Short mmCIF file of C-alpha atoms and ligand atoms in Angstrom, two decimals:
data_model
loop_
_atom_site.label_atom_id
_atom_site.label_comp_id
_atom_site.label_asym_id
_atom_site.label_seq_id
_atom_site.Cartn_x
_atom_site.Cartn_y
_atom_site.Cartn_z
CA UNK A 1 15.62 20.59 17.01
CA UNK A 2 12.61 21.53 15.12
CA UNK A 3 12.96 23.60 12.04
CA UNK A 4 11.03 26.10 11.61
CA UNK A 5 9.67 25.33 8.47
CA UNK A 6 8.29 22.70 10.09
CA UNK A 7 6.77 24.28 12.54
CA UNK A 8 4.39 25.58 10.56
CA UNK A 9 3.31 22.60 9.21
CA UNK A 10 3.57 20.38 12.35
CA UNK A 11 1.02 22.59 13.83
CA UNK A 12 -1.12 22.40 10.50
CA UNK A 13 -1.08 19.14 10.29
CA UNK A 14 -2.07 18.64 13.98
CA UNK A 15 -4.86 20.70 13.27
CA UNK A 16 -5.94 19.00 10.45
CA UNK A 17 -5.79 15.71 12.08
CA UNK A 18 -7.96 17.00 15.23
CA UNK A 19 -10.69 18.71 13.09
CA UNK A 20 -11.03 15.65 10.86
CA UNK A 21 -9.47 17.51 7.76
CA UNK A 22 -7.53 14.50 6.29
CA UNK A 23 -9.21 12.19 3.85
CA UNK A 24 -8.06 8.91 2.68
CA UNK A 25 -7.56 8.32 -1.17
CA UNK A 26 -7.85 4.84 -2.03
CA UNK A 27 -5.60 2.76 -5.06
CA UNK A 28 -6.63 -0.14 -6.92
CA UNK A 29 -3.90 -3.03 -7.00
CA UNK A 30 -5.21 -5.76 -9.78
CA UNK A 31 -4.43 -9.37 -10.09
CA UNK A 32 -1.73 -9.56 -13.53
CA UNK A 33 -3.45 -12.49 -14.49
CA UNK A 34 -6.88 -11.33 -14.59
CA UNK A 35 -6.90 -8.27 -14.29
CA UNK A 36 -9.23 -8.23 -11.02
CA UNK A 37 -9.23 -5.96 -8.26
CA UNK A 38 -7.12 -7.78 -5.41
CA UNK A 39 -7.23 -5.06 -2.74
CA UNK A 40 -7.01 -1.08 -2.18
CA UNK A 41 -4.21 0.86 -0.21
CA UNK A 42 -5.16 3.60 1.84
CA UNK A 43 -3.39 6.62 1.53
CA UNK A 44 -3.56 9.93 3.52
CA UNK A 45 -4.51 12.67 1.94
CA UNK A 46 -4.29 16.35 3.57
CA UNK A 47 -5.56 19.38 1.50
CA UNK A 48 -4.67 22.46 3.44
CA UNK A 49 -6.43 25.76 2.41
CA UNK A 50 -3.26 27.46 2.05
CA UNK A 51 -0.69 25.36 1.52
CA UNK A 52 -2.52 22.72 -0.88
CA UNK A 53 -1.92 19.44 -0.83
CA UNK A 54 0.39 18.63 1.50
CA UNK A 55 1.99 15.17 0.24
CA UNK A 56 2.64 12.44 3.01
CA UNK A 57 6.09 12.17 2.35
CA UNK A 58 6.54 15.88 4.05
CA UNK A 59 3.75 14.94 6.93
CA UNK A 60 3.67 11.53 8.03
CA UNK A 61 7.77 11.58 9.13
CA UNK A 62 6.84 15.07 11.06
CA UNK A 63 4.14 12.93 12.68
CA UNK A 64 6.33 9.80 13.43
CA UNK A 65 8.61 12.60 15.06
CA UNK A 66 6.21 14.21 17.02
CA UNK A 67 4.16 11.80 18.46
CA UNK A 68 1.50 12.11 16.17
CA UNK A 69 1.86 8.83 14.25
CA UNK A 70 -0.12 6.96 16.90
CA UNK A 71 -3.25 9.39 16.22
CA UNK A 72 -3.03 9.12 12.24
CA UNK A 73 -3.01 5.43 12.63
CA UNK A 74 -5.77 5.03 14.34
CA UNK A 75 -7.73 7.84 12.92
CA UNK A 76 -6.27 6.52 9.21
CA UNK A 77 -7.38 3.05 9.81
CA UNK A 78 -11.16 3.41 11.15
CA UNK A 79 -11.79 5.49 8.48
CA UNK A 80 -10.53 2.58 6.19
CA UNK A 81 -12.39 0.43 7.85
CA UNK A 82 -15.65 2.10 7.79
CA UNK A 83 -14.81 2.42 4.09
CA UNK A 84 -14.84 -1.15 3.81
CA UNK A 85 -18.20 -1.28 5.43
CA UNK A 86 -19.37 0.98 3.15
CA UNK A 87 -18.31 -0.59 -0.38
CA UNK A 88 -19.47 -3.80 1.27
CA UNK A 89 -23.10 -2.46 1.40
CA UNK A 90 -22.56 -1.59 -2.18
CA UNK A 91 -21.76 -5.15 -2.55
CA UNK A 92 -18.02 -5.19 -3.22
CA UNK A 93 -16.11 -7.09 -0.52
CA UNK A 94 -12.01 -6.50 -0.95
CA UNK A 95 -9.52 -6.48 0.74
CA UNK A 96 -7.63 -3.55 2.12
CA UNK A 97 -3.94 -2.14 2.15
CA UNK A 98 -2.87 -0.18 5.13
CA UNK A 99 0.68 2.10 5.50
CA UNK A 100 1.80 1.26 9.09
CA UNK A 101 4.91 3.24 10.39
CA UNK A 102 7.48 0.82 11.96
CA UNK A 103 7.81 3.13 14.95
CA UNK A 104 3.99 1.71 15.82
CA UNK A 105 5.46 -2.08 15.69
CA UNK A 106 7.76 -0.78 18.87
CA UNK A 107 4.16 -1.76 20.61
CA UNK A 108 3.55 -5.42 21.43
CA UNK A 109 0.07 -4.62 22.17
CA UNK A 110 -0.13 -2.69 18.72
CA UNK A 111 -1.35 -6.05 16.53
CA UNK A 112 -4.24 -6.52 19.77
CA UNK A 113 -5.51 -2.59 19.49
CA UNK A 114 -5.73 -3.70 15.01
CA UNK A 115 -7.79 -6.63 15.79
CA UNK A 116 -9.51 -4.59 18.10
CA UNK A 117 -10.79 -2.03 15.63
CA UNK A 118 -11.39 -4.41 13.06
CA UNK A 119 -13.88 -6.39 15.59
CA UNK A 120 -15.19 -3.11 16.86
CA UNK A 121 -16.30 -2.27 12.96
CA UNK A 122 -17.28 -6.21 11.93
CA UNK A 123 -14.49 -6.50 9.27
CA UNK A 124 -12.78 -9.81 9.28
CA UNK A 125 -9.06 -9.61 9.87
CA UNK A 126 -8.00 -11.18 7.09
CA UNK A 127 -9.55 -8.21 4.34
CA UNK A 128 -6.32 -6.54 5.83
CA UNK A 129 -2.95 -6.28 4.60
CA UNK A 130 -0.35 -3.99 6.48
CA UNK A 131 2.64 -2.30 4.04
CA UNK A 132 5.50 -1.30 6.05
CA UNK A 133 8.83 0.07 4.10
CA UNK A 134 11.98 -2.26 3.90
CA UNK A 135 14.10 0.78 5.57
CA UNK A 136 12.05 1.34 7.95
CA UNK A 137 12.31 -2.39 8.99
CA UNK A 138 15.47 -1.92 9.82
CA UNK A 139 16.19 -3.66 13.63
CA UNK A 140 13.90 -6.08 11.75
CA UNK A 141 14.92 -8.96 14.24
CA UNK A 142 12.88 -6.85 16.81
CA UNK A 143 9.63 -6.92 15.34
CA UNK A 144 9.69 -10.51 14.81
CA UNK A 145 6.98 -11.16 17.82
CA UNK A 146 5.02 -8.37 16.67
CA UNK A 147 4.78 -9.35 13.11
CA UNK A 148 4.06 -12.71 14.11
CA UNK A 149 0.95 -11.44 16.18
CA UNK A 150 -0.34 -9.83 13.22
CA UNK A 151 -0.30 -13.19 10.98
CA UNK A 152 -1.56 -15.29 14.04
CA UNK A 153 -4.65 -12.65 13.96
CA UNK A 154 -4.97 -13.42 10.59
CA UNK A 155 -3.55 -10.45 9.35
CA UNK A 156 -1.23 -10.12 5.88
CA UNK A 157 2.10 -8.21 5.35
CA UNK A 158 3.92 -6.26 2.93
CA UNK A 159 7.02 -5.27 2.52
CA UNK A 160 7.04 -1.95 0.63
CA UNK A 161 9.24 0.07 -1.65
CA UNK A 162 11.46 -3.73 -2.07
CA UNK A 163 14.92 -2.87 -3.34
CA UNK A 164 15.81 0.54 -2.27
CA UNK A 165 16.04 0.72 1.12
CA UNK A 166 18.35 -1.31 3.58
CA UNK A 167 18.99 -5.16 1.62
CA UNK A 168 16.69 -7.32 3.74
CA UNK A 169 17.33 -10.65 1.99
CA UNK A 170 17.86 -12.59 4.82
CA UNK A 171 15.36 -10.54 6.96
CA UNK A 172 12.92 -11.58 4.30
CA UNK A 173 13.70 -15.16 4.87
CA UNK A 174 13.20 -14.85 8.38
CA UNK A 175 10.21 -12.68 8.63
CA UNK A 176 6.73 -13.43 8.26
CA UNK A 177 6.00 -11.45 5.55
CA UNK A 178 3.25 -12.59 2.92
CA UNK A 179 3.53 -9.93 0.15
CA UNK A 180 6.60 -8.10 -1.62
CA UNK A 181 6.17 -4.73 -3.47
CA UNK A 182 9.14 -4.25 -5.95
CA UNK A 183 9.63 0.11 -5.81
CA UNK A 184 8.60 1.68 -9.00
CA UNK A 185 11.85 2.60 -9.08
CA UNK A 186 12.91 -0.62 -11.17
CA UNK A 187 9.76 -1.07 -12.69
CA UNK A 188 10.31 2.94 -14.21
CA UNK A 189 12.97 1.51 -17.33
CA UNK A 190 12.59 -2.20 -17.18
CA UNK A 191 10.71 -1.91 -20.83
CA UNK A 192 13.81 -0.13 -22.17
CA UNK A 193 16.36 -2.07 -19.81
CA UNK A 194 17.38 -5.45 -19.70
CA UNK A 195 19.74 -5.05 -16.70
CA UNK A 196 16.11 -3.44 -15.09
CA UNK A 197 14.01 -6.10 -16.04
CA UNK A 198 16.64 -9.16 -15.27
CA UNK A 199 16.30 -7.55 -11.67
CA UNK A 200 12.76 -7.08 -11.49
CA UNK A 201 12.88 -11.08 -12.71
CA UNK A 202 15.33 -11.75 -9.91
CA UNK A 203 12.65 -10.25 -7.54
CA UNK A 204 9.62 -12.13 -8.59
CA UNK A 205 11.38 -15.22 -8.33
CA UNK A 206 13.33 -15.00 -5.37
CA UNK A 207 9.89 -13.92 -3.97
CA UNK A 208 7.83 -16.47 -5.47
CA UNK A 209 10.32 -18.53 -3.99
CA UNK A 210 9.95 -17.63 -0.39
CA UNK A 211 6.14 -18.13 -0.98
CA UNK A 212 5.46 -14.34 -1.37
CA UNK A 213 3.17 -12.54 -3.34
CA UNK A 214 4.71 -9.96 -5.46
CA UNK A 215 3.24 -6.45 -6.49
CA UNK A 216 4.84 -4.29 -9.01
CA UNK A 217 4.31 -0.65 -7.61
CA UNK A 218 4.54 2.74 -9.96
CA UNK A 219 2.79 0.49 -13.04
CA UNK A 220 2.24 4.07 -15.18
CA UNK A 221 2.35 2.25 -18.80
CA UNK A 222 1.24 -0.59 -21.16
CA UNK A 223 4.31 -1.78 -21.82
CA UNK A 224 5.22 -1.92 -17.90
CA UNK A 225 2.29 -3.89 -17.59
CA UNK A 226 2.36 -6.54 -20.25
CA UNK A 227 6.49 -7.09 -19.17
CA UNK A 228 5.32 -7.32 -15.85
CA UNK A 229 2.64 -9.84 -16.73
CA UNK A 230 4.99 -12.02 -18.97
CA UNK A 231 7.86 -11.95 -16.02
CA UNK A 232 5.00 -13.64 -13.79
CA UNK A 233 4.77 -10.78 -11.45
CA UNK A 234 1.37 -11.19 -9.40
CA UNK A 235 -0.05 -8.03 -9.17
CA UNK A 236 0.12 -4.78 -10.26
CA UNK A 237 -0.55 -0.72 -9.00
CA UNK A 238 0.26 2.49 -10.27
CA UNK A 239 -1.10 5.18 -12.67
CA UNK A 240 -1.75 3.08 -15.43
CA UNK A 241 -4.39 0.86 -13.67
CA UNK A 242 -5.75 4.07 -11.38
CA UNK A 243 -4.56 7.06 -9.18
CA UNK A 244 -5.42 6.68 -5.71
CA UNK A 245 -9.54 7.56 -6.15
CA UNK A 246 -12.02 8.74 -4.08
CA UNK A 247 -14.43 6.50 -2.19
CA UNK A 248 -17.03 7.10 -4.47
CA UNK A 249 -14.69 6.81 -7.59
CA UNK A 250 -13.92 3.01 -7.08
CA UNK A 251 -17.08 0.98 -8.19
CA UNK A 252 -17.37 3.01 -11.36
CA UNK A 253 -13.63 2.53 -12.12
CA UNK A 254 -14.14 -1.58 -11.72
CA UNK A 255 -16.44 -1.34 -14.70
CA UNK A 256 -14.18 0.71 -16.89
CA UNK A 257 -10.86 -1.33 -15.86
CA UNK A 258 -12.52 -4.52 -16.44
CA UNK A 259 -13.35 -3.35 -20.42
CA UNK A 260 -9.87 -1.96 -20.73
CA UNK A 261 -8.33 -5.31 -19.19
CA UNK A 262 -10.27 -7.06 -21.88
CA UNK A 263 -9.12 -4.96 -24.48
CA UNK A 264 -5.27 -5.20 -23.66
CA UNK A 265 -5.70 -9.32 -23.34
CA UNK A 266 -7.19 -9.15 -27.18
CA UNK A 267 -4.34 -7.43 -28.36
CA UNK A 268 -1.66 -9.70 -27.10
CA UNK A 269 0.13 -11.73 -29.11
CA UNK A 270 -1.15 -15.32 -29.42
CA UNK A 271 1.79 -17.73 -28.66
CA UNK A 272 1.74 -20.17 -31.62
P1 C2E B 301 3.77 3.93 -0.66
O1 C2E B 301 3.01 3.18 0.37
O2 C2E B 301 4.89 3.24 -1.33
O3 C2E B 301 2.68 4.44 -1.68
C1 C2E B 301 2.90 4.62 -3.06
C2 C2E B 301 3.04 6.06 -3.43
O4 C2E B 301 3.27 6.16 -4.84
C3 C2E B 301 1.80 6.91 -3.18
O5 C2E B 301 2.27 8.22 -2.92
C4 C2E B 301 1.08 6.86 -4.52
O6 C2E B 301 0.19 7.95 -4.71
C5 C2E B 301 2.26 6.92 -5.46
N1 C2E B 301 1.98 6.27 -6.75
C6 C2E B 301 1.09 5.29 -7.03
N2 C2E B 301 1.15 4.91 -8.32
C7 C2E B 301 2.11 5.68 -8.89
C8 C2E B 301 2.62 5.75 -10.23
O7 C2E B 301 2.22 5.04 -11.15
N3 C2E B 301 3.62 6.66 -10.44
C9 C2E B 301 4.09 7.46 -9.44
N4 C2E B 301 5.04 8.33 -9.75
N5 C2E B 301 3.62 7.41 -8.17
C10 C2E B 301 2.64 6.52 -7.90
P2 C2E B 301 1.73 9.06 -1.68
O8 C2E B 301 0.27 8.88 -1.53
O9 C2E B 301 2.30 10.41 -1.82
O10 C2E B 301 2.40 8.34 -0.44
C11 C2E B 301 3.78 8.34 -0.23
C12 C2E B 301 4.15 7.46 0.93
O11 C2E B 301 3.64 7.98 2.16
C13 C2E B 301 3.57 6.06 0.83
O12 C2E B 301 4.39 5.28 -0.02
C14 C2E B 301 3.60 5.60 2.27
O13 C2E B 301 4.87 5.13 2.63
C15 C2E B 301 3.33 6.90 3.01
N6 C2E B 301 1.92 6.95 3.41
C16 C2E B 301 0.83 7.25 2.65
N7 C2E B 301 -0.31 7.18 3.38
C17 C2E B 301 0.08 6.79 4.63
C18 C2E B 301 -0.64 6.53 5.86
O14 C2E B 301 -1.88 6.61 5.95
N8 C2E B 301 0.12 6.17 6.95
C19 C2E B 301 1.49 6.05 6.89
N9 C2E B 301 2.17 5.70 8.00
N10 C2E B 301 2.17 6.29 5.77
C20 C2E B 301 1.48 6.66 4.64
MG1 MG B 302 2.33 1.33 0.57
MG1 MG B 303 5.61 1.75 -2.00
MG1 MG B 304 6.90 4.73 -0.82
#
């Protein structure tokens, strides 16, 4: 059953995605301990002339229900990938976060058809690091052999949104994941909360622990950031560093983070 509300905007959306109407907005995550750019994520963006921005929380699980998800994927990722291209011409070379649905990882020939674009476009697999939400790996076991495929290619992966969803300690164990994002969730009060910020610890070091690199996601303040940094989280992503940008937007916002970064490391406090 298909509400109808959703009817609407299934057919929107499907519009939108044939007519080359979505764009991709791109967010800066930066290396805690100096403050460099370690990669971008994608993120879908679709501005519809009447109903405005459409936010991917309401579209991409429409998509994943209708068959679509297959088509954004593919559609979402060569455009990241030409993106890459193009910042590479203006001499930045990063790396680049992607927002895979898990329904895509039912494919075993899903990790040959990401190596295959990547080829297609010149951009060496390992620039790429897929994000895929801890609920959504859910029959985790399952996509062991996929997963796998992906790291033999070369290929990193995140586990996104760590703490809300299903618990996936011991999937974490088992899985080949090589990058933990802790949901902004519990980065939100950890300035004003020790119980927050003892788990947000936990995190980084049970991570740290299983080899993992660990992003702190929803970063929106200075005092996030510098807890963050002294907790010996790796990297960081949210408002305070940048809103997802434009293309165009990202070279000019390296030069004004890096003076900023600078700024914030003068005024911490010297340990004696
Ligand atoms: P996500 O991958 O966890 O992405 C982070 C979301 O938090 C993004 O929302 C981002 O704009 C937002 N965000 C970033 N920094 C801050 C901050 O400091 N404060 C707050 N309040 N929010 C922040 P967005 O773009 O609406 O995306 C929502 C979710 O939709 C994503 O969560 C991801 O799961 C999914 N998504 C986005 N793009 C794609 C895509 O191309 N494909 C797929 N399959 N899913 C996507
Ligand atoms: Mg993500
Ligand atoms: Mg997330
Ligand atoms: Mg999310």
């Amino acid at each position: 059953m298909i509400a109808q509300a959703d009817i609407g905007l299934l057919d929107g959306f499907e519009r939108a995605l044939i007519n080359g109407r979505l764009r991709m907005a791109y967010q800066p995550k930066v290396s805690l301990s100096d403050g460099r750019l370690r990669r971008v994520e994608a993120l879908v963006r679709w501005d519809d002339p009447s109903l405005g921005a459409v936010p991917p929380s309401r579209f991409v699980p429409l998509a994943e229900k209708h068959g679509l998800i297959d088509e954004l994927t593919q559609w979402g990722l060569r455009t990241t990938l030409r993106q890459w291209l193009s910042w590479r011409e203006d001499g930045l070379d990063t790396c680049l976060a992607f927002n895979i649905s898990a329904l895509s990882l039912d494919q075993l020939d899903f990790p040959d058809l990401v190596e295959r674009m990547c080829r297609a476009l010149d951009v060496p697999t390992d620039r790429l690091v897929l994000e895929l939400t801890e609920g959504a790996t859910q029959p985790l076991v399952k996509l062991m052999d996929t997963l796998t495929r992906f790291r033999i290619k070369g290929i990193g992966l995140a586990i996104d949104d760590f703490g809300v969803g299903y618990s996936t300690l011991m999937q974490l164990r088992q899985l080949p994941f090589t990058e933990l994002k802790i949901d902004r969730f519990f980065i939100e009060d950890a300035p004003s909360s020790k119980e927050s910020a003892l788990i947000v610890k936990s995190i980084i070091d049970l991570a740290h622990g299983l080899g993992l690199t660990v992003t702190a996601e929803g970063v929106e303040t200075e005092d996030q950031l510098r807890l963050l940094r002294d907790l010996g989280c790796d990297v960081a992503q949210g408002y305070f560093v940048a809103r997802p940008l434009e293309p165009k937007q990202l070279i000019p916002w390296l030069d004004e983070f890096e003076e900023r970064w600078h700024l914030l490391i003068r005024d911490e406090p010297q340990l004696p």
